[in-house]
Short mmCIF file of C-alpha atoms and ligand atoms in Angstrom, two decimals:
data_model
loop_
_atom_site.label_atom_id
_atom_site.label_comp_id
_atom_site.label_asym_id
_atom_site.label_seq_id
_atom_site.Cartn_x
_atom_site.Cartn_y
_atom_site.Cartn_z
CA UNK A 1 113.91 172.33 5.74
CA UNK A 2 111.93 173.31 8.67
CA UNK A 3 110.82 170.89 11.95
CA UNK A 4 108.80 172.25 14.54
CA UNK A 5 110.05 170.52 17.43
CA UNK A 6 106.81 170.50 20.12
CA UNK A 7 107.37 169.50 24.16
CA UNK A 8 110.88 170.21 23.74
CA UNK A 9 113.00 170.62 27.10
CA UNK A 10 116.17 172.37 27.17
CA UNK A 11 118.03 169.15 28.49
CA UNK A 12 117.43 168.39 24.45
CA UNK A 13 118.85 171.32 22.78
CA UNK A 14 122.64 170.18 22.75
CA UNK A 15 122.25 166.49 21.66
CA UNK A 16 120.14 168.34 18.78
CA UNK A 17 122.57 170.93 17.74
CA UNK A 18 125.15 168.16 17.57
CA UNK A 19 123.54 165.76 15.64
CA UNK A 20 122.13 168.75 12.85
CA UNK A 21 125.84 170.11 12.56
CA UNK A 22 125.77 168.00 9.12
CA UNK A 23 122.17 168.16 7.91
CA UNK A 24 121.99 171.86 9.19
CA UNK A 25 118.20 171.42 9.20
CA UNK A 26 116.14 174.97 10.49
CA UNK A 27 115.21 173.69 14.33
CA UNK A 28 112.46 175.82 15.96
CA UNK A 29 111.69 174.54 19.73
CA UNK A 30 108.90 174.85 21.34
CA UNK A 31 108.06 173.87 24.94
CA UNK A 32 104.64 173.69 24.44
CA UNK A 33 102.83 170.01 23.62
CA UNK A 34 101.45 169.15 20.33
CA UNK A 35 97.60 169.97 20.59
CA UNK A 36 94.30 171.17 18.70
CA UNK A 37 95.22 174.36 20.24
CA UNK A 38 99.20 174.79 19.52
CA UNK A 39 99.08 173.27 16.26
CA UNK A 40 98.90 176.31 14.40
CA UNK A 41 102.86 177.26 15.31
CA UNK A 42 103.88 174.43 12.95
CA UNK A 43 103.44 176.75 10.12
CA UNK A 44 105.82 177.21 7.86
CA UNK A 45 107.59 173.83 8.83
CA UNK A 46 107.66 170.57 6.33
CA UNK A 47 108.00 167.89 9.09
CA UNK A 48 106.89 168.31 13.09
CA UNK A 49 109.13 166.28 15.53
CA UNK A 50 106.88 165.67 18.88
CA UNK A 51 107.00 163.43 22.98
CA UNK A 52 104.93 160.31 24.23
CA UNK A 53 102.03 163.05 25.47
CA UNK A 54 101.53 165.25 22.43
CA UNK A 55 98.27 164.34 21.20
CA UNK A 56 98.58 163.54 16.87
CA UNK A 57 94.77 162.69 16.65
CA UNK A 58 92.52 163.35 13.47
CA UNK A 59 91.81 166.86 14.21
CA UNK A 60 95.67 167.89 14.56
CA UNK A 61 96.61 165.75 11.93
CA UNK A 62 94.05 167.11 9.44
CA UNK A 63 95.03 170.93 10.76
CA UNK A 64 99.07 169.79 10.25
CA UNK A 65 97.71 168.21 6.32
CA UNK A 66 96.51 172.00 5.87
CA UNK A 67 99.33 173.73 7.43
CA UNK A 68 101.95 171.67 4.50
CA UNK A 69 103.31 169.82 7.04
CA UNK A 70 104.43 166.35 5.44
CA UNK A 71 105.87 164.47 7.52
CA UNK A 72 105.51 163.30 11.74
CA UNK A 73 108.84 162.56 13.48
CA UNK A 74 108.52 160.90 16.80
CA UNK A 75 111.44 161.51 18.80
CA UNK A 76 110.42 158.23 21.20
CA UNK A 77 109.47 154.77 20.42
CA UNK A 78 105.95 154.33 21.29
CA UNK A 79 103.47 155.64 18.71
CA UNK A 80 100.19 155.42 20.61
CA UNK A 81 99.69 159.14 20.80
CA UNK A 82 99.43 159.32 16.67
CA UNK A 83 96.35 158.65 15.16
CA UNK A 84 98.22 156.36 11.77
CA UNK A 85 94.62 155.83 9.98
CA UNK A 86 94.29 159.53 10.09
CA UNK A 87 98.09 160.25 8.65
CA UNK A 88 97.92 157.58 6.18
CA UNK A 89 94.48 159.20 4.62
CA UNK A 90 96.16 162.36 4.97
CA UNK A 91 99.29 161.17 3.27
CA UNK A 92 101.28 161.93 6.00
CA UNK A 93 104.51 160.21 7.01
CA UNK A 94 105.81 159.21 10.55
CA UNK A 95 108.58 157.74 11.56
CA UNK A 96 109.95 157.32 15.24
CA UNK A 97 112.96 156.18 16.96
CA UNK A 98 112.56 152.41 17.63
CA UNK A 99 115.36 151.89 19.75
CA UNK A 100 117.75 154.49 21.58
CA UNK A 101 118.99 152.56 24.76
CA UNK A 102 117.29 149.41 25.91
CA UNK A 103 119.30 149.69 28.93
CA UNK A 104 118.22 153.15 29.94
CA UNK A 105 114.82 151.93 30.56
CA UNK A 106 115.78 148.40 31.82
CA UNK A 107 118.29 149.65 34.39
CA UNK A 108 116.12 152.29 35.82
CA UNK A 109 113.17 149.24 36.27
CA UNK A 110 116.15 147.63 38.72
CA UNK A 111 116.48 151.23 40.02
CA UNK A 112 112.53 151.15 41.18
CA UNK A 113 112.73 147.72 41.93
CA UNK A 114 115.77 148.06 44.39
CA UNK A 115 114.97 151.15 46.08
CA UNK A 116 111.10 149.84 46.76
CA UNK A 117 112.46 146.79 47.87
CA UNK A 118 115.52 147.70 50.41
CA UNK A 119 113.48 151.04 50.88
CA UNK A 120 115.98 153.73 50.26
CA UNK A 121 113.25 156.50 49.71
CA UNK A 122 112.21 155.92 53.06
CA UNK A 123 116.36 155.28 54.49
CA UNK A 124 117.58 158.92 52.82
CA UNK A 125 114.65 160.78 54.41
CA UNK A 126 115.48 159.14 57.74
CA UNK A 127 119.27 159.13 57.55
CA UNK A 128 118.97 163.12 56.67
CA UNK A 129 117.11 164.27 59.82
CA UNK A 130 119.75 161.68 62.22
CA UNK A 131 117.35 158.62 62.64
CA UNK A 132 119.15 155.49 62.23
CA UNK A 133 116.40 153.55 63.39
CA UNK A 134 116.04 150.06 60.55
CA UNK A 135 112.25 149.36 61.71
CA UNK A 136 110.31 149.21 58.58
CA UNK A 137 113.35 149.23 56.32
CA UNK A 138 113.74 145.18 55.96
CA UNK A 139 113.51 144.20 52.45
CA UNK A 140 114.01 140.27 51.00
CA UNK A 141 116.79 138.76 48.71
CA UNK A 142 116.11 139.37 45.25
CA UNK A 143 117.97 136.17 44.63
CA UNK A 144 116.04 133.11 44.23
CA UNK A 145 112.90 135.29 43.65
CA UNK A 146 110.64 135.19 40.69
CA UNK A 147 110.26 137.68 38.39
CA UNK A 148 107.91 137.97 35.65
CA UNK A 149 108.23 140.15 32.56
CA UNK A 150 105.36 141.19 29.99
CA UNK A 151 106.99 142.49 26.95
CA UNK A 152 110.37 139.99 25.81
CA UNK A 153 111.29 143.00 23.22
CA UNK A 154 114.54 145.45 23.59
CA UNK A 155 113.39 146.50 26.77
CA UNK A 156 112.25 143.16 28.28
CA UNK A 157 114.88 141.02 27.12
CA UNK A 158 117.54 143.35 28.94
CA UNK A 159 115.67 143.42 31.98
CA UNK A 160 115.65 139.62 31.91
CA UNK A 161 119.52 139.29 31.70
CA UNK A 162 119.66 142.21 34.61
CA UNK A 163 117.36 139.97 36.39
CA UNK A 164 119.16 136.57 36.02
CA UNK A 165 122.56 138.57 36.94
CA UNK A 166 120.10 139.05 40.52
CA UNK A 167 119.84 135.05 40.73
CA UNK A 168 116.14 135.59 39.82
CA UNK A 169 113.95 133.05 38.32
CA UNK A 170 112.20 134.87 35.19
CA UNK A 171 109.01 134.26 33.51
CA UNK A 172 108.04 135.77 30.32
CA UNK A 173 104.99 136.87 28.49
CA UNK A 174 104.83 137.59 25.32
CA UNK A 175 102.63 137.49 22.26
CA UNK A 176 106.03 136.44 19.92
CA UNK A 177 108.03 133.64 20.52
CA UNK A 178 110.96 134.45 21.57
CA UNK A 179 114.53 131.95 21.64
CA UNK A 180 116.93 134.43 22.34
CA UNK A 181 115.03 134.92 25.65
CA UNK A 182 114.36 131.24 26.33
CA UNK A 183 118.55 130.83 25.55
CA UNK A 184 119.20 132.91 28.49
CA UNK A 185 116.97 130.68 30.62
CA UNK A 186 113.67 132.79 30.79
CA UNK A 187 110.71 130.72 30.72
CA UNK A 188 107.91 131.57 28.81
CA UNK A 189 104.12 130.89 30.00
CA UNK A 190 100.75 131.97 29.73
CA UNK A 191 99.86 135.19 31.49
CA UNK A 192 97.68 133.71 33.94
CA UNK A 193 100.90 131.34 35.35
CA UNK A 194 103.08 135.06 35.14
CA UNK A 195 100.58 136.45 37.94
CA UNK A 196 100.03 133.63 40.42
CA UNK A 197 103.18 133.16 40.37
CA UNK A 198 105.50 135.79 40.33
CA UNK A 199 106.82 138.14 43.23
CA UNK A 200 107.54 140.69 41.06
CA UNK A 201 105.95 141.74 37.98
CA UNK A 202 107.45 144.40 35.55
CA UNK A 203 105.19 145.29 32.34
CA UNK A 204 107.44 145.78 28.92
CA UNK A 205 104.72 145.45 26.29
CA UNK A 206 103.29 148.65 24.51
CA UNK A 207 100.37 150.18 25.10
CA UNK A 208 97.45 148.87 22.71
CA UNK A 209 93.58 148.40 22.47
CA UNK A 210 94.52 144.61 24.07
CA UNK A 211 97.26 146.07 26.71
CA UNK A 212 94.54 148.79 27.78
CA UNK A 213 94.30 148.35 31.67
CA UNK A 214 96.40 144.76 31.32
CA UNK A 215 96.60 145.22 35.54
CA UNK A 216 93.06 145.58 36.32
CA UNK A 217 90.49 144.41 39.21
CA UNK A 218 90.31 141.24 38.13
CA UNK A 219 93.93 140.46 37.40
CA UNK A 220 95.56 141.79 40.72
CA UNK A 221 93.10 139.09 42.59
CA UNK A 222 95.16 136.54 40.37
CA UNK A 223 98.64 137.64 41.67
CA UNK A 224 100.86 136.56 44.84
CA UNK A 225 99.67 138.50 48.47
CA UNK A 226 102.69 141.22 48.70
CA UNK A 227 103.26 141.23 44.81
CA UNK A 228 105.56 143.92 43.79
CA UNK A 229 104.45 145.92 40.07
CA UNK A 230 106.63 147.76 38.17
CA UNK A 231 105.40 149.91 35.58
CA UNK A 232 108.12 151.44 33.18
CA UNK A 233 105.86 151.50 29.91
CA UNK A 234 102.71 152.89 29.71
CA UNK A 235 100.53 154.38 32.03
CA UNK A 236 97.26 153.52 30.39
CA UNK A 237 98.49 149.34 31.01
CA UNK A 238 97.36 149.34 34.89
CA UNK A 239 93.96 150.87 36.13
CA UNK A 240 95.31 153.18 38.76
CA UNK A 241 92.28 153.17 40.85
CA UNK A 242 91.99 149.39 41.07
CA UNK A 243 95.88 149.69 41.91
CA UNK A 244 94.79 151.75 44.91
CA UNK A 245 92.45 149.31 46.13
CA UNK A 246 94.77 146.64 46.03
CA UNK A 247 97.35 148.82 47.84
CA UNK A 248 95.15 149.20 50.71
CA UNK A 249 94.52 145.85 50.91
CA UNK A 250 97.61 144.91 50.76
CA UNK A 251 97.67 142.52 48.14
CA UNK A 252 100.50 144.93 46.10
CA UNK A 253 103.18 145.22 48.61
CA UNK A 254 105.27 147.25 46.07
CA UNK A 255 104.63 149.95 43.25
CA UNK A 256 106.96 151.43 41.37
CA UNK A 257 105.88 153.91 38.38
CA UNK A 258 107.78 155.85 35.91
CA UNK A 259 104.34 156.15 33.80
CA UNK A 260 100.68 156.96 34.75
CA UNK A 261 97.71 156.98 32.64
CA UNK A 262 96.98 160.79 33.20
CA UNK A 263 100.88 161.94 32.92
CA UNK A 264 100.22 164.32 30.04
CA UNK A 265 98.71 166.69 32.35
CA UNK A 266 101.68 166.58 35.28
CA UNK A 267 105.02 164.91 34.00
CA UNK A 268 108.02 167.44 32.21
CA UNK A 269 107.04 170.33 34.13
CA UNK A 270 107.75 171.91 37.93
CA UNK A 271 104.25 171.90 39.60
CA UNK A 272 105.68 172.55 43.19
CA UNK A 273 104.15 175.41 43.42
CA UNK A 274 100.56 174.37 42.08
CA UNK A 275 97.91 172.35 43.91
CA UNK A 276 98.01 169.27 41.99
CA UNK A 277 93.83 168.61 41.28
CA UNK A 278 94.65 164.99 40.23
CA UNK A 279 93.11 163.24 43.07
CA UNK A 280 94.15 159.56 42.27
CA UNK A 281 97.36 160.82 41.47
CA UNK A 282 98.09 162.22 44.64
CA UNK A 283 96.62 159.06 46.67
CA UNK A 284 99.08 156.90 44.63
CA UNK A 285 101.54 159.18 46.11
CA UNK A 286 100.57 158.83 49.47
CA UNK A 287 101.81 155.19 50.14
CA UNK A 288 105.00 154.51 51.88
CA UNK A 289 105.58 151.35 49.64
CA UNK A 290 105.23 153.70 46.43
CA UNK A 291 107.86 155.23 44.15
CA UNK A 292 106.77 157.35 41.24
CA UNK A 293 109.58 158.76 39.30
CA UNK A 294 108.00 161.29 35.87
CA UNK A 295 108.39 159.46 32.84
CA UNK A 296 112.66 159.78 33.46
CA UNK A 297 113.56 155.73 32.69
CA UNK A 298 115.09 156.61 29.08
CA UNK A 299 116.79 159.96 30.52
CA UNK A 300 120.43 158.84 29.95
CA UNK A 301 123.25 160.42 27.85
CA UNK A 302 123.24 157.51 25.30
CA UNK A 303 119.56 157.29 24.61
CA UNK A 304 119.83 161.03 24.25
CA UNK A 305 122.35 160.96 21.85
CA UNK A 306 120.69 157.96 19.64
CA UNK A 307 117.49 159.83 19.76
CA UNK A 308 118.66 162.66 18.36
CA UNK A 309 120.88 161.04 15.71
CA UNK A 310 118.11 159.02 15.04
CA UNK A 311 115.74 161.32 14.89
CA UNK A 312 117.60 164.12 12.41
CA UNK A 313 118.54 160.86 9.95
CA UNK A 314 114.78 159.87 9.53
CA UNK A 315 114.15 163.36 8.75
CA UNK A 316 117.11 163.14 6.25
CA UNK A 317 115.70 159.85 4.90
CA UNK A 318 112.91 161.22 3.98
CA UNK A 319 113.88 163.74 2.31
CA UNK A 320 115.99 161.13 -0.11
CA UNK A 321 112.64 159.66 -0.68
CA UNK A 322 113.51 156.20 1.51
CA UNK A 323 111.59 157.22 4.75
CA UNK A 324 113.75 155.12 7.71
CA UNK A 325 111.80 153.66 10.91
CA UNK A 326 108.65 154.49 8.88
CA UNK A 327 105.44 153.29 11.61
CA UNK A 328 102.02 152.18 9.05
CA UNK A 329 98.52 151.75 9.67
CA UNK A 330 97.92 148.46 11.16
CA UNK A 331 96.17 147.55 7.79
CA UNK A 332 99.08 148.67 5.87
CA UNK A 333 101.60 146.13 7.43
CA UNK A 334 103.19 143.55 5.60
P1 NAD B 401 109.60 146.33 21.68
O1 NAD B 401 108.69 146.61 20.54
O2 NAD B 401 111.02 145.93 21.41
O3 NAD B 401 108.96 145.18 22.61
C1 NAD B 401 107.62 145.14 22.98
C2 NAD B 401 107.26 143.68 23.14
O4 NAD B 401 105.92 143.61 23.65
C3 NAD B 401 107.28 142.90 21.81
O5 NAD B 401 108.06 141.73 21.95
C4 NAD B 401 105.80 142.57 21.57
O6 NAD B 401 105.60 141.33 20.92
C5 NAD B 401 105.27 142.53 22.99
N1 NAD B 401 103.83 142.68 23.08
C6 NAD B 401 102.98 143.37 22.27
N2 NAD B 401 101.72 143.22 22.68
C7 NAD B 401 101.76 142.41 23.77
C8 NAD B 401 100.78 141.88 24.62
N3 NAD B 401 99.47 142.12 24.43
N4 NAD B 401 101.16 141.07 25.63
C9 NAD B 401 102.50 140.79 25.82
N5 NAD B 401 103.47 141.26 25.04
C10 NAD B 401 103.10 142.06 24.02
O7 NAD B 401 109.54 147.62 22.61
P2 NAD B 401 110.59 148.07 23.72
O8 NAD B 401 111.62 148.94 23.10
O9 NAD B 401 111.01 146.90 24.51
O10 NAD B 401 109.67 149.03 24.62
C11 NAD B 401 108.61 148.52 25.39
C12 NAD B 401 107.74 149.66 25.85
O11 NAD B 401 108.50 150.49 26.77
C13 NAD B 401 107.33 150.64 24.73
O12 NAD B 401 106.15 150.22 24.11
C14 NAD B 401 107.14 151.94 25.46
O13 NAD B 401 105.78 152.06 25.78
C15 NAD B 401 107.94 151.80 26.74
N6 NAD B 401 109.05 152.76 26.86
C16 NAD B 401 109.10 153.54 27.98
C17 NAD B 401 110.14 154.44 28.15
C18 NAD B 401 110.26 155.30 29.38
O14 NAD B 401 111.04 156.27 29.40
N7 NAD B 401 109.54 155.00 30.46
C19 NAD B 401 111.11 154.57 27.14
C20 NAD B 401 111.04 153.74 26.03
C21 NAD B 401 110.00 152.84 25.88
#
């Protein structure tokens, strides 16, 4: 069996090799994303294993249907980049990697949220070129603060216990009820209570027609002067431009992003020597109370490792005719 692997960096390779030494599947690797214009180098493959920004719309999916290929594999969890109407009437089958390390992504939120808060982008810089000065570099007590989550799945729920370990008081969002969450002492409310009144807000949901710019104009006038937002899911979930505004304004007093909306066209690749032509992008970047880090919050050895076991024993399930981690049409759910 053959898998075109698409977006594939060479921090992969190892954790792939290892976890194929039994299966011994053929591997070809290809750096370049999944596209209506690369899709043709899946030929000769049965299954295609792609990222979060390779595009799986109708037109590739129909061109993969004609190619023989049978079967998506989604080495991530989110599936919004697949178009599942289009595989199911194509009879094509994907499956994806539901959970590799909750933690990865949950400690590197903490990560964004400590280093915007006690400024250490801004302390390294200084402490580099000799200047000790502290003005600008005061931060608050993340104890006692509130923190509200939207999203109490894997991800959420771990932030939440990271966040109680702070002495935070946590509010959660979430379209499930959740007891496991309430157990540890998050509260649950209504969206509109999560932005008035939390000082930090983190966003753990997935990216949907309903989550489609969640942080928008109207929203960010709801939320706390100062508010910090943490965005470690999906770009698409906060309108960057009306993020801007409020920046200027003041009204966000912290960002921290590991996504953005337009990533497919910047993140997993070295642009330091290119003018980047993404205007918005580069004005997010210009705050001093912004952190953008590219899509790196699941980069850890573990989630590595379970996403390419993971990923190689779908394949293998398949192939035994009992598909794991299968994702359906919405329709198609039981
Ligand atoms: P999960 O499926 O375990 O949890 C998602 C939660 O969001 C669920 O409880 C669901 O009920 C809830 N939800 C769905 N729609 C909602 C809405 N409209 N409002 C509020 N809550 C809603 O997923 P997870 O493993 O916790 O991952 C969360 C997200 O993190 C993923 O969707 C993915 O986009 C993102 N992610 C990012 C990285 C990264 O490297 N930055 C890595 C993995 C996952």
């Amino acid at each position: 069996m053959k898998i075109t692997f698409f977006s594939f960096k060479d921090y992969e390779k190892a954790f792939f090799e290892k976890a194929n030494t039994s299966t011994n599947f053929q591997l070809k690797f290809l750096e370049v994303p999944l596209n209506s214009t690369t899709v043709d180098l899946a030929k000769g493959s049965t299954a295609v294993c792609i990222f979060v920004n390779d595009i799986a719309d109708k037109e590739v999916i129909t061109k993969l249907k004609e190619l023989g290929i049978q079967l998506i594999a989604l080495r991530c969890a989110g599936y919004n980049n697949v178009d599942l109407e289009a595989a199911e009437e194509n009879k094509l089958v994907v499956v994806r990697v539901p959970a590799y390390s909750p933690y990865s992504v949950a400690e590197h939120t903490f990560a964004l949220i400590l280093t915007l808060n006690r400024k250490i982008h801004r302390a390294y810089n200084r402490v580099r070129e000799g200047n000790f000065s502290l003005g600008g570099l005061m931060g608050y007590d993340l104890h006692g603060k509130t923190i509200g989550l939207i999203g109490l799945g894997k991800i959420g729920m771990i932030t939440a216990k990271i966040a109680i370990g702070f002495g935070c008081k946590v509010l959660g969002y979430d379209l499930q009820p959740n007891e496991e969450c309430e157990k540890l002492g998050v509260e649950i409310t209504d969206i509109e209570t999560l932005f008035k009144s939390s000082d930090i807000i983190s966003l753990h949901c997935p990216l949907t027609p309903e989550t489609k710019h969640l942080i928008n104009k109207d929203s960010l006038s709801t939320m706390k002067n100062g508010v910090m937002l943490v965005n470690t899911s999906r770009g698409a979930l906060i309108d960057a431009v009306a993020v801007i505004e409020s920046l200027k304004s003041g009204k966000i007093g912290h960002l921290g992003l590991d996504v953005y909306e337009e990533e497919a066209h910047l993140f997993f690749q070295d642009l330091s020597e290119k003018v980047i032509q993404d205007d918005v992008f580069m004005r997010l970047l210009s705050f001093p109370n912004v952190v953008i880090t590219g899509h790196q919050a699941f980069l850890t050895q573990e989630a590595l490792t379970n996403i390419a076991e993971t990923t190689i024993e779908n394949i293998d399930s398949y192939l035994n005719a009992e598909p794991l981690n299968e994702v359906k049409a919405l329709h198609l759910k039981s």
